[in-house]
Amino acid sequence: MVQIDAGHFLRDASVELSEALAKPVSYKLMYFPMLSNGATGRDLLAYGDVEWSAVAPADWRAEKDQTPFHLMPLLFVTGENGKTATLAETVVIEHYLAKRFGLLGSNEYEESIIKSLHSSSAAVQNAFAGAVTWNAPEAKAGGLGFFTTATLPTWIATHERHLNDNGNNGHYLGDKLSLADIRTANAIEHFATQPESATLMAIVNKSVPLIKLCDTVAKHPKMAQWRSGAEYKGYYEGNVAFFANPYAFMS
């Protein structure tokens, strides 16, 4: 557990903080002890073979006002110059780490494709949170409704097309791991840890290209090593426990 003190962006030290981001020596990713929006950031740090740690806030209810948007994850990047820059918002953190570790393609156009696919997978996970996770119990009584009849199948069909266009080799672009591959695999892992996982995964499992992508990401040596460890398994179990009753967790 660590204390948070990142309520404001430090503009007056932007040159030094930019140097820290350009020449990092260590990282801390702050998030709850679960997967969700912390999963991809941790995967990227594990992939990067860098010095990093995962931390949780000491008292989130008391400290959330000390974050730029009252949200996590937060990434603390300490540079060679001893300065520590704080990055907020999931997409910003994931883009920064992916660029550091060569997971955004080989040119600007490939980067734009990967970021687009990444954005789509992040959006469908967030749509699930808005439509299902944080709906009142009475609103969920009718089941998953529109999310499983329209949103999820449309997302699957769209991503299948892009995967098939790339030869259905388990990657969106070429034959190398990318941020988009990792983010989509995590979105599907997110669905697999929900109370409604049987319904959700019955739909996802019909997609051969998406299942191949998940398998390809999971079998990458760096991903396999990280995800087979006790720390990752603890986050997985935390995901299951949290989404079984998020209101109890937040009370």
Coordinates of C-alpha atoms in Angstrom, one line a residue:
M1 CA 0.0 0.0 0.0
V2 CA 1.3 3.5 -0.8
Q3 CA 0.1 7.0 -0.2
I4 CA -1.1 9.0 -3.2
D5 CA 0.0 12.5 -3.9
A6 CA -0.8 13.2 -7.6
G7 CA -3.8 15.5 -7.5
H8 CA -2.4 18.0 -9.9
F9 CA -0.3 17.9 -13.1
L10 CA 3.1 19.5 -12.6
R11 CA 3.4 21.9 -15.5
D12 CA 6.3 23.9 -14.2
A13 CA 8.6 20.8 -14.2
S14 CA 7.5 19.6 -17.6
V15 CA 11.0 19.4 -19.2
E16 CA 12.4 17.3 -16.3
L17 CA 9.3 15.1 -16.2
S18 CA 9.5 14.6 -20.0
E19 CA 13.1 13.5 -19.5
A20 CA 11.9 11.0 -16.9
L21 CA 9.4 9.6 -19.4
A22 CA 12.1 9.4 -22.1
K23 CA 14.7 7.7 -19.9
P24 CA 12.8 5.6 -17.3
V25 CA 14.5 3.4 -14.8
S26 CA 11.5 2.1 -12.8
Y27 CA 7.7 2.0 -12.8
K28 CA 4.9 1.7 -10.3
L29 CA 1.4 0.9 -11.5
M30 CA -1.3 1.7 -9.0
Y31 CA -4.6 -0.1 -9.2
F32 CA -7.0 -2.3 -7.2
P33 CA -5.8 -5.9 -6.6
M34 CA -7.8 -7.2 -9.5
L35 CA -7.5 -7.3 -13.3
S36 CA -10.1 -5.0 -15.0
N37 CA -8.4 -1.8 -16.2
G38 CA -5.1 -2.6 -14.5
A39 CA -4.6 -5.8 -16.5
T40 CA -3.1 -4.5 -19.7
G41 CA -0.8 -2.1 -18.0
R42 CA 0.6 -4.9 -15.9
D43 CA 0.9 -7.2 -18.9
L44 CA 2.9 -4.5 -20.8
L45 CA 5.3 -4.0 -17.9
A46 CA 5.8 -7.7 -17.6
Y47 CA 6.5 -7.8 -21.3
G48 CA 8.9 -4.9 -21.1
D49 CA 11.4 -6.7 -18.9
V50 CA 11.8 -3.6 -16.8
E51 CA 12.0 -2.8 -13.1
W52 CA 8.4 -2.4 -12.0
S53 CA 5.9 -3.0 -9.2
A54 CA 2.2 -3.1 -8.8
V55 CA 0.8 -1.2 -5.8
A56 CA -2.6 -0.5 -4.3
P57 CA -3.8 2.7 -2.5
A58 CA -3.6 2.7 1.3
D59 CA -7.1 4.1 1.6
W60 CA -8.9 4.7 -1.7
R61 CA -11.9 6.4 -0.4
A62 CA -9.8 8.9 1.5
E63 CA -7.2 9.3 -1.2
K64 CA -9.0 9.3 -4.5
D65 CA -9.2 13.2 -4.5
Q66 CA -5.4 13.1 -4.7
T67 CA -5.6 11.7 -8.2
P68 CA -6.1 13.8 -11.3
F69 CA -9.5 12.4 -12.2
H70 CA -10.4 10.5 -9.0
L71 CA -9.7 7.3 -10.9
M72 CA -7.1 4.7 -11.4
P73 CA -4.9 3.2 -12.8
L74 CA -2.0 5.6 -12.2
L75 CA 1.5 5.0 -13.6
F76 CA 4.5 6.5 -11.7
V77 CA 7.6 6.7 -13.9
T78 CA 10.9 7.4 -12.3
G79 CA 13.6 8.6 -14.6
E80 CA 17.4 8.6 -14.6
N81 CA 17.2 12.2 -13.4
G82 CA 15.5 11.0 -10.2
K83 CA 12.2 12.8 -11.1
T84 CA 8.9 10.9 -11.1
A85 CA 6.2 11.6 -13.7
T86 CA 2.6 10.5 -13.1
L87 CA 0.4 9.3 -15.9
A88 CA -3.3 9.1 -15.5
E89 CA -6.1 7.4 -17.6
T90 CA -5.9 3.9 -18.8
V91 CA -5.5 4.6 -22.5
V92 CA -2.7 7.1 -22.0
I93 CA -0.8 4.7 -19.8
E94 CA -1.2 1.8 -22.2
H95 CA -0.2 3.9 -25.2
Y96 CA 2.9 5.1 -23.4
L97 CA 4.0 1.7 -22.3
A98 CA 3.3 0.1 -25.7
K99 CA 5.4 2.7 -27.4
R100 CA 8.3 2.2 -25.0
F101 CA 8.2 -1.6 -25.6
G102 CA 7.7 -1.7 -29.4
L103 CA 4.1 -2.8 -29.4
L104 CA 2.7 -0.1 -31.7
G105 CA 3.9 -1.4 -35.0
S106 CA 6.8 -0.2 -37.2
N107 CA 5.4 3.0 -38.6
E108 CA 2.8 5.7 -37.9
Y109 CA 0.1 4.1 -40.0
E110 CA 0.5 0.7 -38.2
E111 CA 0.4 2.6 -34.9
S112 CA -2.9 4.2 -35.9
I113 CA -4.4 0.8 -36.8
I114 CA -3.2 -0.8 -33.5
K115 CA -4.6 2.2 -31.5
S116 CA -7.9 2.0 -33.3
L117 CA -8.3 -1.7 -32.5
H118 CA -7.1 -1.1 -28.9
S119 CA -9.7 1.7 -28.6
S120 CA -12.5 -0.6 -29.8
S121 CA -11.7 -3.4 -27.3
A122 CA -11.4 -0.9 -24.4
A123 CA -14.8 0.6 -25.5
V124 CA -16.6 -2.7 -25.5
Q125 CA -15.3 -3.6 -22.0
N126 CA -16.4 -0.1 -20.8
A127 CA -19.8 -0.6 -22.4
F128 CA -20.2 -3.8 -20.5
A129 CA -19.4 -1.9 -17.2
G130 CA -22.0 0.8 -18.0
A131 CA -24.7 -1.6 -19.2
V132 CA -24.3 -4.4 -16.8
T133 CA -21.8 -4.1 -13.9
W134 CA -23.0 -0.8 -12.5
N135 CA -26.7 -1.3 -13.3
A136 CA -29.0 -1.6 -10.3
P137 CA -30.0 -5.2 -9.5
E138 CA -33.6 -4.5 -10.7
A139 CA -32.3 -3.3 -14.1
K140 CA -30.2 -6.5 -14.5
A141 CA -33.2 -8.7 -13.7
G142 CA -34.0 -9.1 -17.4
G143 CA -30.5 -10.5 -18.1
L144 CA -27.7 -9.0 -20.3
G145 CA -30.2 -7.7 -22.8
F146 CA -28.9 -5.4 -25.5
F147 CA -25.2 -6.0 -24.7
T148 CA -25.4 -9.7 -25.7
T149 CA -27.9 -9.3 -28.5
A150 CA -26.2 -6.4 -30.3
T151 CA -23.1 -4.9 -28.7
L152 CA -21.0 -8.0 -28.2
P153 CA -21.9 -9.8 -31.4
T154 CA -21.2 -6.6 -33.4
W155 CA -17.8 -6.2 -31.8
I156 CA -16.9 -9.8 -32.4
A157 CA -17.9 -9.7 -36.0
T158 CA -15.9 -6.5 -36.6
H159 CA -12.8 -7.9 -35.0
E160 CA -13.1 -11.3 -36.7
R161 CA -12.9 -9.4 -40.0
H162 CA -9.7 -7.7 -39.1
L163 CA -8.2 -10.9 -37.8
N164 CA -9.2 -12.8 -40.9
D165 CA -7.8 -10.1 -43.1
N166 CA -4.4 -10.7 -41.4
G167 CA -4.6 -14.4 -42.1
N168 CA -6.1 -15.5 -38.8
N169 CA -2.7 -16.1 -37.3
G170 CA -3.6 -14.8 -33.8
H171 CA -2.5 -11.2 -34.4
Y172 CA -4.2 -8.2 -35.8
L173 CA -1.1 -6.9 -37.7
G174 CA 1.6 -9.0 -39.2
D175 CA 3.0 -11.8 -37.1
K176 CA 4.1 -9.8 -34.0
L177 CA 2.4 -9.2 -30.7
S178 CA 0.9 -5.7 -30.4
L179 CA -1.0 -3.6 -27.9
A180 CA -4.2 -4.4 -29.7
D181 CA -3.7 -8.2 -29.3
I182 CA -3.1 -7.8 -25.5
R183 CA -6.0 -5.4 -25.0
T184 CA -8.5 -7.7 -26.8
A185 CA -7.3 -10.7 -24.9
N186 CA -7.8 -8.8 -21.6
A187 CA -11.3 -7.7 -22.6
I188 CA -12.2 -11.4 -23.2
E189 CA -10.6 -12.4 -19.9
H190 CA -12.7 -9.7 -18.3
F191 CA -15.9 -11.3 -19.7
A192 CA -14.7 -14.8 -18.5
T193 CA -14.5 -13.5 -14.9
Q194 CA -18.0 -12.1 -14.7
P195 CA -21.0 -13.7 -12.9
E196 CA -22.6 -13.9 -16.4
S197 CA -19.5 -15.5 -17.9
A198 CA -21.3 -18.6 -19.1
T199 CA -23.6 -16.5 -21.3
L200 CA -20.8 -14.1 -22.5
M201 CA -18.3 -16.8 -23.2
A202 CA -20.8 -19.0 -25.1
I203 CA -20.9 -16.1 -27.6
V204 CA -17.2 -15.4 -27.6
N205 CA -16.2 -19.0 -28.0
K206 CA -18.0 -19.2 -31.3
S207 CA -15.3 -16.9 -32.7
V208 CA -12.4 -19.0 -33.9
P209 CA -10.2 -15.9 -34.7
L210 CA -10.7 -14.3 -31.3
I211 CA -10.0 -17.5 -29.4
K212 CA -6.9 -18.0 -31.5
L213 CA -5.8 -14.5 -30.6
C214 CA -6.3 -15.2 -26.9
D215 CA -4.4 -18.4 -27.1
T216 CA -1.6 -16.7 -29.0
V217 CA -1.2 -13.9 -26.4
A218 CA -1.4 -16.4 -23.5
K219 CA 1.4 -18.6 -25.1
H220 CA 3.8 -15.7 -25.7
P221 CA 6.8 -16.6 -23.5
K222 CA 6.7 -13.3 -21.5
M223 CA 2.9 -13.4 -21.1
A224 CA 2.9 -17.0 -20.1
Q225 CA 5.6 -16.4 -17.5
W226 CA 3.8 -13.5 -16.0
R227 CA 0.3 -15.0 -16.1
S228 CA 1.4 -18.3 -14.5
G229 CA 2.7 -16.5 -11.4
A230 CA 0.9 -16.2 -8.0
E231 CA 0.6 -12.4 -8.4
Y232 CA -1.4 -12.6 -11.6
K233 CA -3.5 -15.4 -10.3
G234 CA -4.3 -13.3 -7.2
Y235 CA -5.6 -10.5 -9.5
Y236 CA -7.7 -13.0 -11.4
E237 CA -9.3 -14.2 -8.2
G238 CA -9.8 -10.6 -7.2
N239 CA -11.7 -9.9 -10.4
V240 CA -14.1 -12.8 -9.8
A241 CA -14.7 -11.7 -6.2
F242 CA -15.2 -8.0 -7.1
F243 CA -17.6 -8.5 -9.9
A244 CA -19.7 -11.0 -7.9
N245 CA -20.7 -8.0 -5.8
P246 CA -19.1 -4.7 -6.7
Y247 CA -21.5 -2.7 -4.5
A248 CA -20.3 -4.6 -1.4
F249 CA -16.7 -3.9 -2.4
M250 CA -17.4 -0.1 -2.8
S251 CA -19.5 0.3 0.3

